[in-house]
Amino acid sequence: MTRSITALAATCLFLSTDAFAPPKTSQHHRHSPSRNHSSLNDKKKSTTGGGGGGFGGGFGTKSSSSSTSSNKKKNTPARGKSGRADLLSALNDDDASSKKTKAEKSFSRTFVKSEQEQILNDLAARSATTAIGRAVAKSPHYNTPDMDPFWQLLPSLISTKFPSASDEDLRRVAGMVEHSLGVGKLDEDVVNDPWRPHEELHAYLPGMGETQPFMDPGQLELCRLMSENYEVIKKEYEALLEERFTPRGKDRFQSVTSMNYESGWKTMVLFYNGHRIKDFPYHLCPVTTRILETVPLAGRIAGFNRQQPQSGIPLHSDGNNMWLTCQMGINVPPEIINENGESVPAAHIRVGPETRHWKAGECLLYDTTYEHETFNAHPTEERVVLHVDFFNILKMTKLEIEVLQYIYEMREQFMKAEGVAKVGAQVL
């Protein structure tokens, strides 16, 4: 385990509890690492993103920390105007040459290396018998140099952050950990569904039960709020269009994956990986922002998606069953005349075997683990929707969502501690 990872692990644990604090006579001080959560996702597969809105949200194993760091220079392409090489920098309007890592908080004491290692060892021993500890121990790389240090330390992190969570509370989260480490099993209903490419599932919470391509949006307060505030949201979108360029001249409409870019789909991202965007003009869209923040935003995107005329997102699926996607029509192109002389909707989305059409002010709620695709057949008018990816509040407990959010946050921090410039698909 590298020194930076050890230090970060100790800091994270100390921020969560005082259970293993040294004697009060210590006169040292401790500091936390930078908490910049806005990391860039870099997909391993081009088969995720499009209609589902962005990134699949998987976790990696051994290669995601230690081996990625050594290759970061040759694997990180130069940033271009399209924003694909460094989307987050474009969204934040960062000046790459002036980026610096800074500690944002100071604390009352630090610990010498021997104290850190002893505390980590004590915590590891205590957490090894928990549901998360037993899940991690199933990895064939457990307690070997090939084990990703993040997963090795995860039981301690979870036990410290959520000390009152029982094994039953975390049973499904433990199953997600097993799947991420390559030792878990998929539920039969997933494997047997021909419309859900289960081999593409890289982040999987077992026991979610039956699902369907499209769901009733009336189940969610989010959908009701979006529809009730359609006129206001549309005006806020138009205001954002007027301010679409950052002070440095970058277009806030970005292509979040190469497939989206090539398919005529671009997004004005309001939230990325569940976090707000630095220097974004939220004052222009206060109602939209407040509504989106009523749900636990997931590690993909929330924002306004534009689909160009005569373009579509090719068939794909997103590999995370913990998230749902909601879209509301903002600007929907008028009907067109098909080859049979019939008047039909110009824009559609197919999820599994079902096809739906957007309507202004109405929401579509769907599960992107099903194969899905979109198309805007209108010859001149684009299609605009408000898009949000969020944790499946219909099927997951509040605690499960909080634990998963913490795992994603810590994974990102560990990658940064290893000096990884671009956080890849193995993180979010």
PDB file of C-alpha atoms in Angstrom, residues 98-295:
ATOM      1  CA  SER A  98      -3.071  26.824 -12.616  1.00  0.00           C
ATOM      2  CA  LYS A  99      -4.546  23.770 -10.905  1.00  0.00           C
ATOM      3  CA  LYS A 100      -3.177  23.093  -7.437  1.00  0.00           C
ATOM      4  CA  THR A 101      -4.052  20.636  -4.721  1.00  0.00           C
ATOM      5  CA  LYS A 102      -4.975  22.355  -1.458  1.00  0.00           C
ATOM      6  CA  ALA A 103      -6.066  21.139   1.953  1.00  0.00           C
ATOM      7  CA  GLU A 104      -9.397  22.707   2.857  1.00  0.00           C
ATOM      8  CA  LYS A 105      -9.673  21.809   6.516  1.00  0.00           C
ATOM      9  CA  SER A 106      -7.370  21.607   9.499  1.00  0.00           C
ATOM     10  CA  PHE A 107      -7.841  19.466  12.544  1.00  0.00           C
ATOM     11  CA  SER A 108      -6.510  19.203  16.046  1.00  0.00           C
ATOM     12  CA  ARG A 109      -3.768  16.599  15.712  1.00  0.00           C
ATOM     13  CA  THR A 110      -1.844  14.268  13.433  1.00  0.00           C
ATOM     14  CA  PHE A 111      -0.502  10.772  13.936  1.00  0.00           C
ATOM     15  CA  VAL A 112       2.917   9.364  13.310  1.00  0.00           C
ATOM     16  CA  LYS A 113       3.215   6.545  10.793  1.00  0.00           C
ATOM     17  CA  SER A 114       3.357   3.793  13.409  1.00  0.00           C
ATOM     18  CA  GLU A 115       0.177   5.090  15.042  1.00  0.00           C
ATOM     19  CA  GLN A 116      -1.598   5.197  11.707  1.00  0.00           C
ATOM     20  CA  GLU A 117      -0.660   1.633  10.860  1.00  0.00           C
ATOM     21  CA  GLN A 118      -1.684   0.368  14.309  1.00  0.00           C
ATOM     22  CA  ILE A 119      -5.069   2.083  14.091  1.00  0.00           C
ATOM     23  CA  LEU A 120      -5.665   0.716  10.600  1.00  0.00           C
ATOM     24  CA  ASN A 121      -4.710  -2.782  11.738  1.00  0.00           C
ATOM     25  CA  ASP A 122      -7.057  -2.582  14.735  1.00  0.00           C
ATOM     26  CA  LEU A 123      -9.915  -1.391  12.561  1.00  0.00           C
ATOM     27  CA  ALA A 124      -9.250  -4.055   9.946  1.00  0.00           C
ATOM     28  CA  ALA A 125      -9.406  -6.782  12.574  1.00  0.00           C
ATOM     29  CA  ARG A 126     -12.663  -5.458  14.003  1.00  0.00           C
ATOM     30  CA  SER A 127     -14.343  -4.996  10.610  1.00  0.00           C
ATOM     31  CA  ALA A 128     -13.181  -8.275   9.044  1.00  0.00           C
ATOM     32  CA  THR A 129     -16.166 -10.155  10.449  1.00  0.00           C
ATOM     33  CA  THR A 130     -18.789  -7.678   9.185  1.00  0.00           C
ATOM     34  CA  ALA A 131     -20.865  -8.286   6.067  1.00  0.00           C
ATOM     35  CA  ILE A 132     -18.603  -5.984   4.068  1.00  0.00           C
ATOM     36  CA  GLY A 133     -15.470  -7.566   5.542  1.00  0.00           C
ATOM     37  CA  ARG A 134     -16.626 -11.063   4.620  1.00  0.00           C
ATOM     38  CA  ALA A 135     -17.471  -9.899   1.097  1.00  0.00           C
ATOM     39  CA  VAL A 136     -14.013  -8.425   0.554  1.00  0.00           C
ATOM     40  CA  ALA A 137     -12.365 -11.572   1.964  1.00  0.00           C
ATOM     41  CA  LYS A 138     -13.936 -13.593  -0.871  1.00  0.00           C
ATOM     42  CA  SER A 139     -11.630 -11.926  -3.396  1.00  0.00           C
ATOM     43  CA  PRO A 140      -8.890 -14.294  -4.613  1.00  0.00           C
ATOM     44  CA  HIS A 141      -6.467 -11.393  -4.161  1.00  0.00           C
ATOM     45  CA  TYR A 142      -7.417 -10.734  -0.534  1.00  0.00           C
ATOM     46  CA  ASN A 143      -4.406  -9.892   1.646  1.00  0.00           C
ATOM     47  CA  THR A 144      -2.025 -10.146  -1.300  1.00  0.00           C
ATOM     48  CA  PRO A 145      -0.033  -7.436  -3.108  1.00  0.00           C
ATOM     49  CA  ASP A 146      -2.463  -7.804  -6.027  1.00  0.00           C
ATOM     50  CA  MET A 147      -5.421  -6.585  -3.948  1.00  0.00           C
ATOM     51  CA  ASP A 148      -6.584  -3.056  -4.669  1.00  0.00           C
ATOM     52  CA  PRO A 149      -5.949  -1.190  -1.379  1.00  0.00           C
ATOM     53  CA  PHE A 150      -9.301   0.581  -1.628  1.00  0.00           C
ATOM     54  CA  TRP A 151     -11.255  -2.658  -1.340  1.00  0.00           C
ATOM     55  CA  GLN A 152      -8.895  -3.933   1.343  1.00  0.00           C
ATOM     56  CA  LEU A 153      -9.671  -0.871   3.466  1.00  0.00           C
ATOM     57  CA  LEU A 154     -13.366  -0.597   2.598  1.00  0.00           C
ATOM     58  CA  PRO A 155     -14.658  -2.677   5.568  1.00  0.00           C
ATOM     59  CA  SER A 156     -12.847  -0.360   7.975  1.00  0.00           C
ATOM     60  CA  LEU A 157     -14.165   2.724   6.213  1.00  0.00           C
ATOM     61  CA  ILE A 158     -17.764   1.511   6.254  1.00  0.00           C
ATOM     62  CA  SER A 159     -17.621   0.283   9.864  1.00  0.00           C
ATOM     63  CA  THR A 160     -16.241   3.622  10.969  1.00  0.00           C
ATOM     64  CA  LYS A 161     -18.594   5.832   8.972  1.00  0.00           C
ATOM     65  CA  PHE A 162     -21.723   3.775   9.713  1.00  0.00           C
ATOM     66  CA  PRO A 163     -21.075   2.164  13.126  1.00  0.00           C
ATOM     67  CA  SER A 164     -24.744   1.414  13.833  1.00  0.00           C
ATOM     68  CA  ALA A 165     -25.440  -0.319  10.489  1.00  0.00           C
ATOM     69  CA  SER A 166     -26.131  -4.019  10.956  1.00  0.00           C
ATOM     70  CA  ASP A 167     -25.059  -6.845   8.684  1.00  0.00           C
ATOM     71  CA  GLU A 168     -28.658  -7.160   7.510  1.00  0.00           C
ATOM     72  CA  ASP A 169     -28.756  -3.441   6.697  1.00  0.00           C
ATOM     73  CA  LEU A 170     -25.670  -3.890   4.528  1.00  0.00           C
ATOM     74  CA  ARG A 171     -26.456  -7.304   3.070  1.00  0.00           C
ATOM     75  CA  ARG A 172     -27.174  -6.039  -0.447  1.00  0.00           C
ATOM     76  CA  VAL A 173     -24.275  -3.585  -0.333  1.00  0.00           C
ATOM     77  CA  ALA A 174     -22.028  -6.536   0.499  1.00  0.00           C
ATOM     78  CA  GLY A 175     -23.403  -8.267  -2.586  1.00  0.00           C
ATOM     79  CA  MET A 176     -22.497  -5.224  -4.660  1.00  0.00           C
ATOM     80  CA  VAL A 177     -18.943  -5.408  -3.294  1.00  0.00           C
ATOM     81  CA  GLU A 178     -18.721  -9.103  -4.209  1.00  0.00           C
ATOM     82  CA  HIS A 179     -19.876  -8.365  -7.752  1.00  0.00           C
ATOM     83  CA  SER A 180     -17.349  -5.522  -8.084  1.00  0.00           C
ATOM     84  CA  LEU A 181     -14.590  -7.904  -7.000  1.00  0.00           C
ATOM     85  CA  GLY A 182     -15.672 -10.517  -9.532  1.00  0.00           C
ATOM     86  CA  VAL A 183     -16.985 -13.052  -7.034  1.00  0.00           C
ATOM     87  CA  GLY A 184     -20.675 -12.162  -6.906  1.00  0.00           C
ATOM     88  CA  LYS A 185     -23.637 -13.677  -8.703  1.00  0.00           C
ATOM     89  CA  LEU A 186     -26.405 -12.041 -10.692  1.00  0.00           C
ATOM     90  CA  ASP A 187     -30.023 -12.732  -9.827  1.00  0.00           C
ATOM     91  CA  GLU A 188     -31.788 -15.108 -12.186  1.00  0.00           C
ATOM     92  CA  ASP A 189     -34.384 -12.554 -13.262  1.00  0.00           C
ATOM     93  CA  VAL A 190     -31.554 -10.431 -14.652  1.00  0.00           C
ATOM     94  CA  VAL A 191     -29.723 -13.273 -16.383  1.00  0.00           C
ATOM     95  CA  ASN A 192     -32.929 -14.601 -17.959  1.00  0.00           C
ATOM     96  CA  ASP A 193     -34.177 -11.257 -19.301  1.00  0.00           C
ATOM     97  CA  PRO A 194     -33.276 -11.044 -23.023  1.00  0.00           C
ATOM     98  CA  TRP A 195     -33.689  -7.256 -23.006  1.00  0.00           C
ATOM     99  CA  ARG A 196     -31.120  -6.650 -20.238  1.00  0.00           C
ATOM    100  CA  PRO A 197     -27.535  -7.411 -21.385  1.00  0.00           C
ATOM    101  CA  HIS A 198     -26.366  -8.758 -18.037  1.00  0.00           C
ATOM    102  CA  GLU A 199     -22.782  -9.183 -19.240  1.00  0.00           C
ATOM    103  CA  GLU A 200     -22.549  -5.381 -19.326  1.00  0.00           C
ATOM    104  CA  LEU A 201     -23.504  -4.943 -15.660  1.00  0.00           C
ATOM    105  CA  HIS A 202     -20.419  -3.671 -13.868  1.00  0.00           C
ATOM    106  CA  ALA A 203     -22.122  -2.140 -10.815  1.00  0.00           C
ATOM    107  CA  TYR A 204     -24.803  -4.406  -9.436  1.00  0.00           C
ATOM    108  CA  LEU A 205     -26.866  -4.434  -6.247  1.00  0.00           C
ATOM    109  CA  PRO A 206     -28.515  -7.849  -5.807  1.00  0.00           C
ATOM    110  CA  GLY A 207     -32.040  -8.409  -4.596  1.00  0.00           C
ATOM    111  CA  MET A 208     -33.603  -5.415  -6.344  1.00  0.00           C
ATOM    112  CA  GLY A 209     -36.524  -7.557  -7.491  1.00  0.00           C
ATOM    113  CA  GLU A 210     -38.608  -7.236 -10.614  1.00  0.00           C
ATOM    114  CA  THR A 211     -38.292  -4.170 -12.798  1.00  0.00           C
ATOM    115  CA  GLN A 212     -39.583  -2.997 -16.143  1.00  0.00           C
ATOM    116  CA  PRO A 213     -38.340  -0.795 -18.992  1.00  0.00           C
ATOM    117  CA  PHE A 214     -40.659   2.143 -18.287  1.00  0.00           C
ATOM    118  CA  MET A 215     -42.219   2.937 -14.935  1.00  0.00           C
ATOM    119  CA  ASP A 216     -45.083   5.129 -13.844  1.00  0.00           C
ATOM    120  CA  PRO A 217     -43.612   8.613 -13.251  1.00  0.00           C
ATOM    121  CA  GLY A 218     -46.545   9.340 -10.944  1.00  0.00           C
ATOM    122  CA  GLN A 219     -44.735   7.284  -8.284  1.00  0.00           C
ATOM    123  CA  LEU A 220     -42.156  10.000  -7.760  1.00  0.00           C
ATOM    124  CA  GLU A 221     -42.405  13.484  -6.304  1.00  0.00           C
ATOM    125  CA  LEU A 222     -39.504  14.408  -8.595  1.00  0.00           C
ATOM    126  CA  CYS A 223     -41.597  13.820 -11.696  1.00  0.00           C
ATOM    127  CA  ARG A 224     -44.554  15.721 -10.287  1.00  0.00           C
ATOM    128  CA  LEU A 225     -42.378  18.721  -9.436  1.00  0.00           C
ATOM    129  CA  MET A 226     -40.754  18.721 -12.864  1.00  0.00           C
ATOM    130  CA  SER A 227     -44.094  18.636 -14.688  1.00  0.00           C
ATOM    131  CA  GLU A 228     -45.760  21.216 -12.441  1.00  0.00           C
ATOM    132  CA  ASN A 229     -42.872  23.614 -13.013  1.00  0.00           C
ATOM    133  CA  TYR A 230     -42.444  22.962 -16.729  1.00  0.00           C
ATOM    134  CA  GLU A 231     -42.991  26.563 -17.854  1.00  0.00           C
ATOM    135  CA  VAL A 232     -40.523  27.901 -15.288  1.00  0.00           C
ATOM    136  CA  ILE A 233     -37.938  25.217 -16.130  1.00  0.00           C
ATOM    137  CA  LYS A 234     -38.269  26.006 -19.840  1.00  0.00           C
ATOM    138  CA  LYS A 235     -37.659  29.706 -19.191  1.00  0.00           C
ATOM    139  CA  GLU A 236     -34.638  28.849 -17.064  1.00  0.00           C
ATOM    140  CA  TYR A 237     -33.317  26.674 -19.888  1.00  0.00           C
ATOM    141  CA  GLU A 238     -33.711  29.571 -22.305  1.00  0.00           C
ATOM    142  CA  ALA A 239     -31.861  31.844 -19.860  1.00  0.00           C
ATOM    143  CA  LEU A 240     -29.025  29.312 -19.699  1.00  0.00           C
ATOM    144  CA  LEU A 241     -28.882  29.263 -23.492  1.00  0.00           C
ATOM    145  CA  GLU A 242     -28.158  32.973 -23.402  1.00  0.00           C
ATOM    146  CA  GLU A 243     -25.223  32.267 -21.060  1.00  0.00           C
ATOM    147  CA  ARG A 244     -24.078  29.016 -22.627  1.00  0.00           C
ATOM    148  CA  PHE A 245     -20.465  30.154 -22.965  1.00  0.00           C
ATOM    149  CA  THR A 246     -18.189  30.455 -19.951  1.00  0.00           C
ATOM    150  CA  PRO A 247     -16.067  33.560 -19.316  1.00  0.00           C
ATOM    151  CA  ARG A 248     -13.215  31.765 -21.124  1.00  0.00           C
ATOM    152  CA  GLY A 249     -15.409  31.082 -24.139  1.00  0.00           C
ATOM    153  CA  LYS A 250     -16.112  27.393 -23.569  1.00  0.00           C
ATOM    154  CA  ASP A 251     -19.485  26.028 -24.612  1.00  0.00           C
ATOM    155  CA  ARG A 252     -21.347  24.625 -21.605  1.00  0.00           C
ATOM    156  CA  PHE A 253     -23.036  22.143 -23.910  1.00  0.00           C
ATOM    157  CA  GLN A 254     -20.613  19.248 -23.836  1.00  0.00           C
ATOM    158  CA  SER A 255     -20.515  15.762 -25.273  1.00  0.00           C
ATOM    159  CA  VAL A 256     -20.277  13.444 -22.281  1.00  0.00           C
ATOM    160  CA  THR A 257     -19.071  10.421 -24.270  1.00  0.00           C
ATOM    161  CA  SER A 258     -17.653   9.870 -27.727  1.00  0.00           C
ATOM    162  CA  MET A 259     -20.851   8.062 -28.665  1.00  0.00           C
ATOM    163  CA  ASN A 260     -22.976  11.047 -27.641  1.00  0.00           C
ATOM    164  CA  TYR A 261     -20.771  13.379 -29.634  1.00  0.00           C
ATOM    165  CA  GLU A 262     -20.933  11.251 -32.743  1.00  0.00           C
ATOM    166  CA  SER A 263     -24.674  10.760 -32.304  1.00  0.00           C
ATOM    167  CA  GLY A 264     -25.639  14.425 -32.141  1.00  0.00           C
ATOM    168  CA  TRP A 265     -26.363  14.434 -28.407  1.00  0.00           C
ATOM    169  CA  LYS A 266     -24.913  17.163 -26.177  1.00  0.00           C
ATOM    170  CA  THR A 267     -25.637  18.130 -22.596  1.00  0.00           C
ATOM    171  CA  MET A 268     -25.565  21.291 -20.527  1.00  0.00           C
ATOM    172  CA  VAL A 269     -24.543  19.590 -17.309  1.00  0.00           C
ATOM    173  CA  LEU A 270     -25.919  21.018 -14.063  1.00  0.00           C
ATOM    174  CA  PHE A 271     -24.649  18.155 -11.880  1.00  0.00           C
ATOM    175  CA  TYR A 272     -21.790  15.785 -12.634  1.00  0.00           C
ATOM    176  CA  ASN A 273     -21.133  12.657 -10.563  1.00  0.00           C
ATOM    177  CA  GLY A 274     -23.760  13.935  -8.145  1.00  0.00           C
ATOM    178  CA  HIS A 275     -21.982  17.254  -7.523  1.00  0.00           C
ATOM    179  CA  ARG A 276     -22.563  20.814  -8.594  1.00  0.00           C
ATOM    180  CA  ILE A 277     -20.352  22.302 -11.285  1.00  0.00           C
ATOM    181  CA  LYS A 278     -17.843  24.924 -10.263  1.00  0.00           C
ATOM    182  CA  ASP A 279     -18.776  28.455 -11.430  1.00  0.00           C
ATOM    183  CA  PHE A 280     -21.989  27.290 -13.109  1.00  0.00           C
ATOM    184  CA  PRO A 281     -24.644  30.083 -13.270  1.00  0.00           C
ATOM    185  CA  TYR A 282     -27.122  28.403 -10.930  1.00  0.00           C
ATOM    186  CA  HIS A 283     -28.726  31.782 -10.275  1.00  0.00           C
ATOM    187  CA  LEU A 284     -30.270  31.463 -13.749  1.00  0.00           C
ATOM    188  CA  CYS A 285     -31.978  28.150 -12.926  1.00  0.00           C
ATOM    189  CA  PRO A 286     -32.889  28.161  -9.202  1.00  0.00           C
ATOM    190  CA  VAL A 287     -36.125  26.196  -9.568  1.00  0.00           C
ATOM    191  CA  THR A 288     -34.573  23.527 -11.787  1.00  0.00           C
ATOM    192  CA  THR A 289     -31.655  23.191  -9.369  1.00  0.00           C
ATOM    193  CA  ARG A 290     -33.851  22.849  -6.291  1.00  0.00           C
ATOM    194  CA  ILE A 291     -36.017  20.210  -7.962  1.00  0.00           C
ATOM    195  CA  LEU A 292     -33.046  18.123  -9.081  1.00  0.00           C
ATOM    196  CA  GLU A 293     -31.625  18.221  -5.568  1.00  0.00           C
ATOM    197  CA  THR A 294     -34.778  16.626  -4.120  1.00  0.00           C
ATOM    198  CA  VAL A 295     -33.399  13.196  -5.130  1.00  0.00           C
TER     199      VAL A 295
END
